[in-house]
Short mmCIF file of C-alpha atoms (C1' of nucleotides) in Angstrom, two decimals:
data_model
loop_
_atom_site.label_atom_id
_atom_site.label_comp_id
_atom_site.label_asym_id
_atom_site.label_seq_id
_atom_site.Cartn_x
_atom_site.Cartn_y
_atom_site.Cartn_z
CA MET A 1 72.17 154.18 69.75
CA PRO A 2 69.20 152.53 68.60
CA ASP A 3 66.23 152.85 70.07
CA LYS A 4 65.75 151.51 73.66
CA THR A 5 62.22 150.52 73.95
CA GLU A 6 62.34 148.58 70.84
CA LYS A 7 65.70 146.80 72.09
CA SER A 8 64.16 146.13 75.50
CA GLY A 9 61.18 144.81 73.63
CA LYS A 10 63.41 142.46 71.78
CA GLN A 11 65.37 141.40 74.63
CA GLN A 12 62.25 139.34 76.11
CA VAL A 13 62.26 137.32 73.06
CA ALA A 14 66.05 137.43 71.88
CA ASP A 15 67.31 137.09 75.32
CA GLU A 16 65.69 133.30 75.86
CA ARG A 17 68.98 131.92 74.40
CA PRO A 18 70.33 129.79 77.18
CA VAL A 19 73.80 132.01 77.38
CA ARG A 20 75.63 129.04 79.14
CA ARG A 21 78.00 130.13 81.81
CA GLN A 22 81.07 128.60 82.85
CA ALA A 23 82.19 128.54 86.48
CA ARG A 24 84.86 131.23 85.40
CA GLY A 25 81.69 133.26 84.22
CA GLU A 26 80.04 133.12 87.54
CA ARG A 27 83.16 134.11 89.64
CA ARG A 28 83.67 137.33 87.20
CA ILE A 29 80.10 138.21 87.84
CA ALA A 30 80.29 138.29 91.42
CA GLN A 31 83.84 139.86 90.93
CA LEU A 32 82.11 142.77 88.94
CA LEU A 33 79.04 142.91 91.35
CA ASP A 34 81.47 143.36 94.31
CA ALA A 35 83.47 146.06 92.71
CA ALA A 36 80.37 147.61 91.59
CA ALA A 37 79.10 147.90 95.06
CA SER A 38 82.59 149.38 96.20
CA VAL A 39 82.34 152.02 93.43
CA PHE A 40 78.54 152.84 94.18
CA CYS A 41 79.01 153.41 97.75
CA THR A 42 82.10 155.87 97.14
CA THR A 43 80.46 157.69 93.90
CA GLY A 44 77.07 156.69 93.91
CA TYR A 45 75.65 155.38 90.75
CA THR A 46 75.58 158.20 88.14
CA ALA A 47 79.05 159.29 88.91
CA ALA A 48 80.23 155.51 88.70
CA SER A 49 81.91 155.05 85.45
CA THR A 50 81.59 151.23 83.93
CA ASN A 51 85.36 151.69 83.07
CA ALA A 52 86.06 152.14 87.00
CA ILE A 53 83.96 149.26 88.30
CA ALA A 54 86.35 147.04 85.25
CA ARG A 55 88.91 148.79 86.72
CA GLU A 56 88.22 148.14 90.06
CA ALA A 57 87.55 144.65 89.29
CA GLY A 58 90.71 144.08 87.28
CA VAL A 59 89.18 143.32 84.03
CA SER A 60 88.94 145.26 80.73
CA PRO A 61 85.64 147.35 79.95
CA GLY A 62 84.94 144.46 77.17
CA THR A 63 84.68 141.93 79.54
CA LEU A 64 82.44 143.50 81.67
CA TYR A 65 80.04 144.05 78.91
CA GLN A 66 80.10 140.44 78.69
CA PHE A 67 77.97 139.75 81.38
CA PHE A 68 76.17 142.99 81.67
CA PRO A 69 74.31 144.45 78.83
CA ASN A 70 74.86 148.18 80.37
CA LYS A 71 75.54 150.00 83.24
CA GLU A 72 71.99 149.86 84.85
CA ALA A 73 71.53 146.04 84.53
CA ILE A 74 74.60 146.08 86.99
CA ALA A 75 72.72 148.02 89.52
CA ILE A 76 69.66 146.14 88.76
CA GLU A 77 71.59 142.93 89.26
CA LEU A 78 73.11 144.41 92.41
CA GLY A 79 69.83 145.10 94.10
CA SER A 80 68.26 142.22 93.16
CA ARG A 81 71.01 139.92 95.00
CA LEU A 82 70.77 142.54 98.09
CA MET A 83 67.09 141.99 98.22
CA HIS A 84 67.24 138.19 98.00
CA ARG A 85 70.13 138.57 100.49
CA MET A 86 67.90 140.32 102.73
CA ARG A 87 65.09 137.97 102.17
CA GLU A 88 66.90 134.85 103.43
CA THR A 89 68.62 136.43 106.24
CA TYR A 90 65.45 138.18 107.95
CA GLY A 91 62.78 136.05 106.08
CA GLU A 92 59.52 136.47 107.49
CA ALA A 93 60.61 137.06 110.73
CA LEU A 94 59.93 140.62 110.21
CA ALA A 95 56.34 140.26 110.61
CA PRO A 96 55.44 138.60 114.29
CA PRO A 97 51.74 139.12 114.17
CA ASP A 98 51.57 138.61 117.66
CA PRO A 99 49.59 141.62 119.32
CA ALA A 100 50.65 140.74 122.91
CA THR A 101 54.41 141.86 121.75
CA PRO A 102 54.70 145.33 123.35
CA LEU A 103 55.39 147.79 120.74
CA GLU A 104 58.60 148.93 122.01
CA GLU A 105 60.03 145.13 121.70
CA ALA A 106 58.61 144.98 118.14
CA VAL A 107 60.35 148.38 117.15
CA THR A 108 63.62 147.52 118.64
CA ALA A 109 63.60 144.20 116.83
CA ALA A 110 62.66 145.66 113.56
CA VAL A 111 65.15 148.39 113.72
CA ASP A 112 67.94 146.21 115.01
CA ARG A 113 67.32 143.89 111.91
CA PHE A 114 67.30 146.49 109.57
CA ILE A 115 70.01 148.57 110.94
CA ASP A 116 72.24 145.44 110.90
CA PHE A 117 71.78 144.82 107.24
CA ASN A 118 72.29 147.97 106.24
CA CYS A 119 75.57 148.33 108.34
CA ARG A 120 76.89 144.83 106.72
CA ASN A 121 75.47 145.94 102.85
CA PRO A 122 76.15 149.75 102.80
CA VAL A 123 75.73 149.67 98.87
CA PHE A 124 72.00 149.05 99.75
CA PHE A 125 71.83 152.25 101.31
CA ALA A 126 73.75 153.91 98.35
CA LEU A 127 71.44 152.62 95.94
CA MET A 128 68.28 153.37 97.57
CA HIS A 129 69.06 156.96 98.87
CA GLY A 130 70.25 158.23 95.33
CA PRO A 131 68.02 160.74 93.80
CA ASP A 132 69.89 159.96 90.57
CA ILE A 133 68.62 156.54 89.83
CA PRO A 134 67.40 156.60 86.14
CA GLY A 135 64.81 154.44 84.21
CA ARG A 136 64.14 150.84 85.45
CA MET A 137 66.30 151.21 88.63
CA ALA A 138 63.52 153.88 89.88
CA GLU A 139 60.66 150.85 89.45
CA GLU A 140 62.87 148.82 91.28
CA HIS A 141 63.11 151.43 93.94
CA ASP A 142 59.50 152.39 94.06
CA ALA A 143 58.55 148.43 94.06
CA LEU A 144 60.97 148.05 97.19
CA HIS A 145 59.58 151.01 98.86
CA ALA A 146 56.03 150.20 98.55
CA THR A 147 56.85 146.79 99.80
CA LEU A 148 58.23 148.04 103.06
CA ILE A 149 55.49 150.48 103.58
CA THR A 150 53.04 147.73 103.29
CA ARG A 151 55.10 145.27 105.41
CA VAL A 152 55.18 148.37 108.17
CA GLU A 153 51.53 148.59 107.59
CA THR A 154 50.81 145.06 108.26
CA LEU A 155 53.14 145.22 111.45
CA LEU A 156 51.38 148.47 112.36
CA THR A 157 47.87 147.31 112.08
CA PRO A 158 47.37 145.22 115.05
CA PHE A 159 48.64 148.30 117.75
CA VAL A 160 45.92 150.84 116.10
CA PRO A 161 43.07 148.55 115.49
CA GLY A 162 40.41 151.27 114.71
CA MET A 163 42.34 153.59 112.69
CA PRO A 164 41.58 154.42 108.81
CA ALA A 165 43.56 152.92 106.13
CA ALA A 166 44.66 155.96 104.85
CA GLU A 167 45.79 157.07 108.14
CA VAL A 168 47.86 154.10 108.74
CA HIS A 169 49.57 154.16 105.21
CA ARG A 170 50.53 157.77 106.35
CA VAL A 171 51.97 156.66 109.67
CA ALA A 172 53.46 153.75 107.86
CA GLN A 173 55.56 156.50 105.11
CA VAL A 174 56.28 158.49 108.24
CA CYS A 175 58.13 155.71 109.99
CA VAL A 176 59.90 154.48 106.97
CA GLY A 177 61.00 158.10 106.45
CA ILE A 178 62.23 158.36 110.02
CA TYR A 179 64.04 155.16 109.52
CA LYS A 180 65.72 156.33 106.45
CA ALA A 181 66.91 159.57 108.54
CA GLY A 182 67.86 157.67 111.31
CA LEU A 183 69.94 155.30 109.05
CA GLU A 184 71.90 158.09 107.54
CA LEU A 185 72.96 159.06 110.96
CA VAL A 186 73.81 155.79 112.22
CA LEU A 187 76.14 155.10 108.85
CA ALA A 188 77.74 158.48 109.80
CA HIS A 189 79.05 157.41 113.24
CA GLU A 190 80.97 154.62 114.57
CA GLY A 191 81.09 152.62 117.91
CA ALA A 192 79.64 154.10 120.83
CA GLU A 193 78.35 156.88 118.97
CA ARG A 194 76.53 154.72 116.39
CA GLU A 195 74.73 152.96 119.26
CA ALA A 196 73.49 156.14 120.65
CA TYR A 197 71.94 156.96 117.44
CA VAL A 198 70.26 153.65 117.32
CA GLN A 199 68.91 154.09 120.73
CA GLU A 200 67.99 157.33 119.56
CA LEU A 201 65.95 156.19 116.58
CA LYS A 202 64.15 153.77 118.52
CA ASN A 203 62.99 156.16 121.07
CA VAL A 204 61.61 158.55 118.14
CA LEU A 205 59.64 155.78 116.79
CA VAL A 206 58.35 153.98 120.16
CA ARG A 207 57.18 157.63 121.13
CA TYR A 208 55.28 158.54 117.87
CA LEU A 209 53.82 155.28 117.88
CA GLY A 210 53.41 155.14 121.39
CA ALA A 211 50.95 157.96 121.44
CA LEU A 212 49.04 156.47 118.91
CA VAL A 213 48.45 153.24 120.31
CA VAL A 214 47.39 154.85 123.61
CA ASP A 215 44.90 156.81 121.90
CA MET B 1 92.03 172.81 80.90
CA PRO B 2 94.78 174.61 83.27
CA ASP B 3 95.23 173.48 86.59
CA LYS B 4 92.29 174.27 88.72
CA THR B 5 94.08 174.95 92.01
CA GLU B 6 96.33 177.55 90.46
CA LYS B 7 93.58 179.30 88.67
CA SER B 8 91.51 179.68 91.97
CA GLY B 9 94.78 180.80 93.49
CA LYS B 10 95.00 183.50 90.82
CA GLN B 11 91.55 184.37 90.67
CA GLN B 12 91.95 185.91 94.41
CA VAL B 13 94.24 188.40 93.11
CA ALA B 14 93.19 188.71 89.15
CA ASP B 15 89.30 188.75 89.95
CA GLU B 16 89.58 191.70 91.84
CA ARG B 17 89.33 193.96 88.86
CA PRO B 18 86.21 195.74 89.22
CA VAL B 19 84.06 194.03 86.62
CA ARG B 20 81.26 196.93 86.28
CA ARG B 21 77.67 195.30 85.72
CA GLN B 22 75.49 197.00 83.75
CA ALA B 23 71.69 196.78 84.83
CA ARG B 24 71.05 194.31 81.83
CA GLY B 25 74.01 192.18 83.09
CA GLU B 26 72.18 192.05 86.30
CA ARG B 27 68.72 191.11 84.90
CA ARG B 28 70.70 188.42 83.02
CA ILE B 29 72.21 186.86 86.28
CA ALA B 30 68.51 186.66 87.90
CA GLN B 31 67.54 185.27 84.86
CA LEU B 32 69.95 182.66 84.74
CA LEU B 33 69.82 181.73 88.23
CA ASP B 34 65.64 181.50 87.85
CA ALA B 35 66.33 178.90 84.96
CA ALA B 36 69.28 176.91 87.02
CA ALA B 37 66.64 176.71 90.08
CA SER B 38 64.01 175.42 87.37
CA VAL B 39 66.32 172.85 85.87
CA PHE B 40 68.04 171.71 89.21
CA CYS B 41 64.60 171.29 90.54
CA THR B 42 63.77 168.82 87.58
CA THR B 43 66.95 167.06 86.88
CA GLY B 44 69.00 167.69 90.23
CA TYR B 45 72.37 169.39 89.74
CA THR B 46 74.99 166.80 88.31
CA ALA B 47 72.45 165.78 85.40
CA ALA B 48 71.91 169.66 84.92
CA SER B 49 73.63 170.66 81.81
CA THR B 50 74.67 174.34 81.51
CA ASN B 51 73.57 174.49 77.70
CA ALA B 52 69.83 173.19 79.10
CA ILE B 53 70.15 176.09 82.08
CA ALA B 54 70.98 178.72 78.95
CA ARG B 55 68.42 177.72 76.63
CA GLU B 56 65.82 177.58 79.65
CA ALA B 57 66.95 181.24 80.22
CA GLY B 58 66.55 182.02 76.73
CA VAL B 59 70.31 182.86 76.03
CA SER B 60 73.58 181.38 74.61
CA PRO B 61 75.90 179.29 76.54
CA GLY B 62 78.51 181.64 75.78
CA THR B 63 76.39 184.26 77.83
CA LEU B 64 76.25 182.07 80.69
CA TYR B 65 79.57 182.20 80.82
CA GLN B 66 79.78 185.75 80.44
CA PHE B 67 78.63 185.86 84.48
CA PHE B 68 79.61 182.66 85.97
CA PRO B 69 83.07 181.05 85.75
CA ASN B 70 81.72 177.88 85.69
CA LYS B 71 78.30 175.40 86.77
CA GLU B 72 79.55 175.06 90.33
CA ALA B 73 79.38 178.88 90.66
CA ILE B 74 75.77 178.93 89.34
CA ALA B 75 74.46 176.35 92.60
CA ILE B 76 77.03 178.54 94.95
CA GLU B 77 75.34 181.65 94.03
CA LEU B 78 71.87 180.26 93.82
CA GLY B 79 72.70 178.74 97.24
CA SER B 80 73.78 182.00 98.49
CA ARG B 81 70.92 183.95 97.57
CA LEU B 82 68.17 181.57 98.89
CA MET B 83 70.47 181.25 102.16
CA HIS B 84 70.07 185.31 102.20
CA ARG B 85 66.49 185.64 101.43
CA MET B 86 66.17 182.40 104.18
CA ARG B 87 67.59 184.84 106.66
CA GLU B 88 65.71 188.08 105.66
CA THR B 89 62.80 186.19 105.77
CA TYR B 90 62.61 184.57 108.98
CA GLY B 91 65.43 186.37 110.36
CA GLU B 92 66.28 185.53 114.13
CA ALA B 93 62.68 184.97 114.95
CA LEU B 94 63.74 181.30 114.86
CA ALA B 95 65.16 181.45 118.09
CA PRO B 96 62.82 182.86 120.56
CA PRO B 97 64.74 182.33 123.82
CA ASP B 98 61.60 182.56 125.79
CA PRO B 99 61.60 179.19 127.85
CA ALA B 100 58.04 180.22 128.67
CA THR B 101 56.64 179.37 125.25
CA PRO B 102 55.60 175.44 125.53
CA LEU B 103 57.55 172.96 123.52
CA GLU B 104 54.71 172.31 121.19
CA GLU B 105 54.38 175.80 120.38
CA ALA B 106 57.95 176.21 119.74
CA VAL B 107 57.99 173.42 117.54
CA THR B 108 54.90 174.19 115.73
CA ALA B 109 56.23 177.79 114.57
CA ALA B 110 59.53 176.51 113.66
CA VAL B 111 58.35 173.64 111.33
CA ASP B 112 55.77 175.96 109.90
CA ARG B 113 58.47 178.50 108.93
CA PHE B 114 60.73 176.06 107.60
CA ILE B 115 58.17 174.12 105.26
CA ASP B 116 56.73 177.16 104.01
CA PHE B 117 60.08 178.23 102.71
CA ASN B 118 60.80 175.17 101.51
CA CYS B 119 57.41 175.04 99.70
CA ARG B 120 58.33 178.59 97.90
CA ASN B 121 61.80 177.74 96.94
CA PRO B 122 61.63 173.83 96.26
CA VAL B 123 65.28 174.29 94.66
CA PHE B 124 66.63 174.85 97.91
CA PHE B 125 65.67 171.00 99.12
CA ALA B 126 66.84 169.63 95.70
CA LEU B 127 70.31 171.30 96.13
CA MET B 128 70.41 170.17 99.64
CA HIS B 129 69.34 166.79 99.48
CA GLY B 130 71.62 165.52 96.39
CA PRO B 131 74.12 162.99 97.15
CA ASP B 132 75.88 164.60 93.85
CA ILE B 133 77.03 167.62 95.13
CA PRO B 134 80.57 168.20 94.28
CA GLY B 135 83.71 170.31 95.43
CA ARG B 136 82.94 173.53 97.18
CA MET B 137 79.17 172.64 97.05
CA ALA B 138 79.60 170.21 99.56
CA GLU B 139 81.46 172.63 101.83
CA GLU B 140 78.63 175.03 101.51
CA HIS B 141 76.31 172.37 102.08
CA ASP B 142 78.02 171.10 105.45
CA ALA B 143 78.15 174.74 106.51
CA LEU B 144 74.76 175.24 106.17
CA HIS B 145 73.91 172.14 108.11
CA ALA B 146 76.29 173.01 110.85
CA THR B 147 74.53 176.12 111.31
CA LEU B 148 71.11 174.69 111.38
CA ILE B 149 71.95 172.30 113.95
CA THR B 150 73.53 174.72 115.99
CA ARG B 151 70.46 176.73 115.80
CA VAL B 152 68.29 173.80 116.85
CA GLU B 153 70.82 173.39 119.67
CA THR B 154 70.18 176.85 121.01
CA LEU B 155 66.35 176.46 120.43
CA LEU B 156 66.51 173.27 122.42
CA THR B 157 68.83 174.09 125.29
CA PRO B 158 66.42 176.11 127.71
CA PHE B 159 64.13 172.93 127.28
CA VAL B 160 66.78 170.27 128.53
CA PRO B 161 68.76 172.23 130.93
CA GLY B 162 70.45 169.34 132.56
CA MET B 163 71.53 167.75 129.72
CA PRO B 164 75.17 167.19 128.47
CA ALA B 165 76.23 169.22 125.42
CA ALA B 166 77.11 166.05 123.41
CA GLU B 167 73.61 164.39 123.74
CA VAL B 168 72.07 167.97 122.77
CA HIS B 169 74.36 167.70 119.68
CA ARG B 170 72.86 164.18 118.86
CA VAL B 171 68.88 165.43 119.62
CA ALA B 172 69.31 167.97 117.33
CA GLN B 173 71.28 165.83 114.51
CA VAL B 174 68.07 163.52 115.01
CA CYS B 175 65.43 166.69 115.08
CA VAL B 176 67.26 168.15 111.72
CA GLY B 177 67.22 164.31 110.09
CA ILE B 178 63.34 163.73 111.10
CA TYR B 179 62.67 167.36 109.46
CA LYS B 180 64.25 166.37 106.43
CA ALA B 181 62.48 163.29 106.31
CA GLY B 182 59.19 164.90 106.87
CA LEU B 183 59.87 167.71 104.18
CA GLU B 184 60.40 165.29 101.69
CA LEU B 185 57.08 163.43 102.33
CA VAL B 186 55.43 167.03 102.56
CA LEU B 187 57.02 167.94 99.03
CA ALA B 188 55.33 164.77 97.82
CA HIS B 189 51.86 165.41 98.35
CA GLU B 190 49.50 168.45 98.00
CA GLY B 191 46.60 169.97 99.37
CA ALA B 192 44.99 168.24 102.50
CA GLU B 193 47.25 165.62 102.09
CA ARG B 194 50.38 167.95 102.48
CA GLU B 195 48.81 169.43 105.43
CA ALA B 196 48.11 165.84 107.29
CA TYR B 197 51.78 165.17 106.86
CA VAL B 198 52.71 168.58 108.20
CA GLN B 199 50.89 167.81 111.33
CA GLU B 200 52.37 164.38 111.43
CA LEU B 201 55.81 165.81 111.53
CA LYS B 202 54.98 168.17 114.26
CA ASN B 203 53.60 164.89 116.27
CA VAL B 204 56.87 163.06 115.73
CA LEU B 205 59.21 166.21 117.15
CA VAL B 206 56.63 167.03 119.48
CA ARG B 207 56.45 163.62 120.88
CA TYR B 208 60.29 162.99 120.73
CA LEU B 209 61.14 165.91 122.28
CA GLY B 210 58.19 166.22 124.85
CA ALA B 211 59.82 162.84 126.34
CA LEU B 212 63.21 164.62 127.12
CA VAL B 213 61.64 167.49 128.77
CA VAL B 214 59.67 165.36 131.42
CA ASP B 215 62.60 163.23 131.98
"C1'" DG C 1 79.56 211.50 67.85
"C1'" DG C 2 82.80 208.50 69.49
"C1'" DC C 3 84.78 205.09 72.26
"C1'" DA C 4 85.95 201.43 75.43
"C1'" DA C 5 83.77 198.10 77.94
"C1'" DA C 6 80.09 195.20 78.92
"C1'" DC C 7 77.28 191.83 76.76
"C1'" DA C 8 75.73 188.50 73.28
"C1'" DC C 9 76.17 184.66 70.15
"C1'" DG C 10 77.04 180.03 68.47
"C1'" DA C 11 80.70 176.81 66.48
"C1'" DG C 12 83.63 173.83 68.38
"C1'" DA C 13 87.77 172.20 71.27
"C1'" DG C 14 88.81 169.11 75.03
"C1'" DA C 15 87.44 165.59 77.68
"C1'" DT C 16 84.62 161.87 79.29
"C1'" DC C 17 81.56 158.32 79.34
"C1'" DG C 18 78.77 154.24 77.76
"C1'" DC C 19 79.46 150.82 75.07
"C1'" DT C 20 81.19 147.85 70.36
"C1'" DC C 21 84.03 145.44 67.83
"C1'" DG C 22 87.34 142.50 65.66
"C1'" DC C 23 90.63 139.09 67.58
"C1'" DG C 24 92.92 136.20 70.81
"C1'" DT C 25 92.60 132.85 74.55
"C1'" DT C 26 90.73 129.32 77.60
"C1'" DT C 27 87.08 125.58 78.53
"C1'" DC C 28 84.25 121.76 77.65
"C1'" DA C 29 81.59 118.22 75.35
"C1'" DC C 30 82.12 114.45 72.24
"C1'" DG D 1 92.03 115.81 69.32
"C1'" DT D 2 88.81 119.08 67.62
"C1'" DG D 3 85.37 122.30 66.97
"C1'" DA D 4 82.21 125.61 69.19
"C1'" DA D 5 81.05 128.87 72.63
"C1'" DA D 6 82.17 131.27 76.42
"C1'" DC D 7 85.83 134.29 78.17
"C1'" DG D 8 88.88 138.51 77.60
"C1'" DC D 9 91.02 142.54 75.93
"C1'" DG D 10 91.84 147.46 74.89
"C1'" DA D 11 91.11 150.87 71.05
"C1'" DG D 12 87.99 153.67 69.76
"C1'" DC D 13 83.18 154.91 68.08
"C1'" DG D 14 79.50 158.19 69.03
"C1'" DA D 15 77.27 161.02 71.86
"C1'" DT D 16 77.00 164.51 75.56
"C1'" DC D 17 79.04 167.84 78.67
"C1'" DT D 18 81.77 171.84 80.13
"C1'" DC D 19 83.84 175.44 78.86
"C1'" DT D 20 86.28 179.14 75.25
"C1'" DC D 21 86.90 182.07 71.42
"C1'" DG D 22 86.56 184.95 67.70
"C1'" DT D 23 83.28 188.29 66.08
"C1'" DG D 24 79.64 191.23 66.41
"C1'" DT D 25 76.20 194.30 69.08
"C1'" DT D 26 74.76 197.61 72.83
"C1'" DT D 27 75.20 200.45 76.63
"C1'" DG D 28 77.08 204.50 79.06
"C1'" DC D 29 79.97 208.13 79.87
"C1'" DC D 30 83.41 212.21 77.50
#
DNA sequence: GGCAAACACGAGAGATCGCTCGCGTTTCAC
DNA sequence: GTGAAACGCGAGCGATCTCTCGTGTTTGCC
């Protein structure tokens, strides 16, 4: 196997060749991404084999590599489409900069949206939660996390006007951490129990942030 | 490689042969477990190779398999020793069933102890946090988690006398989830920043539980 | 000292995985 | 219709990993 870095450096130029996809190809790509999502959900990223993904999609390994240069690219593309879907589903509606909104309402709305998205797309959690993400996936992961933190910071700022930036950053980190932990519990349960955990997650956040606001 | 289940079934009888360890052997085992802890910390369980563990310990792969039947057994034994050390370090001091203790004090004490232990033994977090734990490791993991939940439940009960058991269980799950999330943030920082995250973790728990107590 | 068992080595067997390659099939622009 | 390119296949290459085995060394007991 040749040097990876040189290869990726080459790609920036060589991959500019217009690989004109046919409708069939687009269908295969969607099929493969669906299969990958399914396999990633059940086994995680590293344990998922490209042969298993191809089998799940009902195609040969060779066909898989017709559309993706390597295993990582599958996860990258999947993550990218997931991010895109997330943006277009919830758009900028996440950050209503209206300081008149009560804290509890803002938290409830944000949590409900995110939980809903994660329940509909469980692979999102599988890709984000794995500590087994290699190379470029980690960058993608960090970028998303940073974006999320920033979003929470701006959401938070109007509620805590006097707080230093470093502290706001810390609070945002804690909030996201709490959300992730809550999400794990929510995804692990169903029906009424799941709803109860959602409510509990909201309680944690509201009480934590509420104490900061009235200070 | 023969059938694993048959092999393990055989082991229950065949492994009763007393493999009399020499002092040298005990030393090697400790050496190998230390090396395994180091490798698991940096690469995680699945990505850690037995050859890498042996190399880190300065012995040959064959020597490693003189003391452990397989890779999983290394993690099992490591986890077992970690659990034992945790018990003997903090013992039953975790559950002071004195209802006179204020909530904040109880939370602070419990969090400080656990954080301290996890900072001294980072491999504990590495083994618990990985979603990449196979076979018998998962059982061990679940058993530990269940123990932890039960412990928190008993710690919690005196503070919320009228609460139904199912709800106490849910609250305990949420508390452990919050703790894990907080631990991740704590381990990711150092010095004053780390202390700040510890304090923030305590705040979250105290405010969340405080609201339940006064209800 | 002698002997059996525990310890140590390291090459490599056996399995898996990511990925390639040669060749055949389908699609599409002209 | 025809040629080029996209699509599709699956055996298998090379790398890696877990674990074994034959052989030699050290230890502890008599």
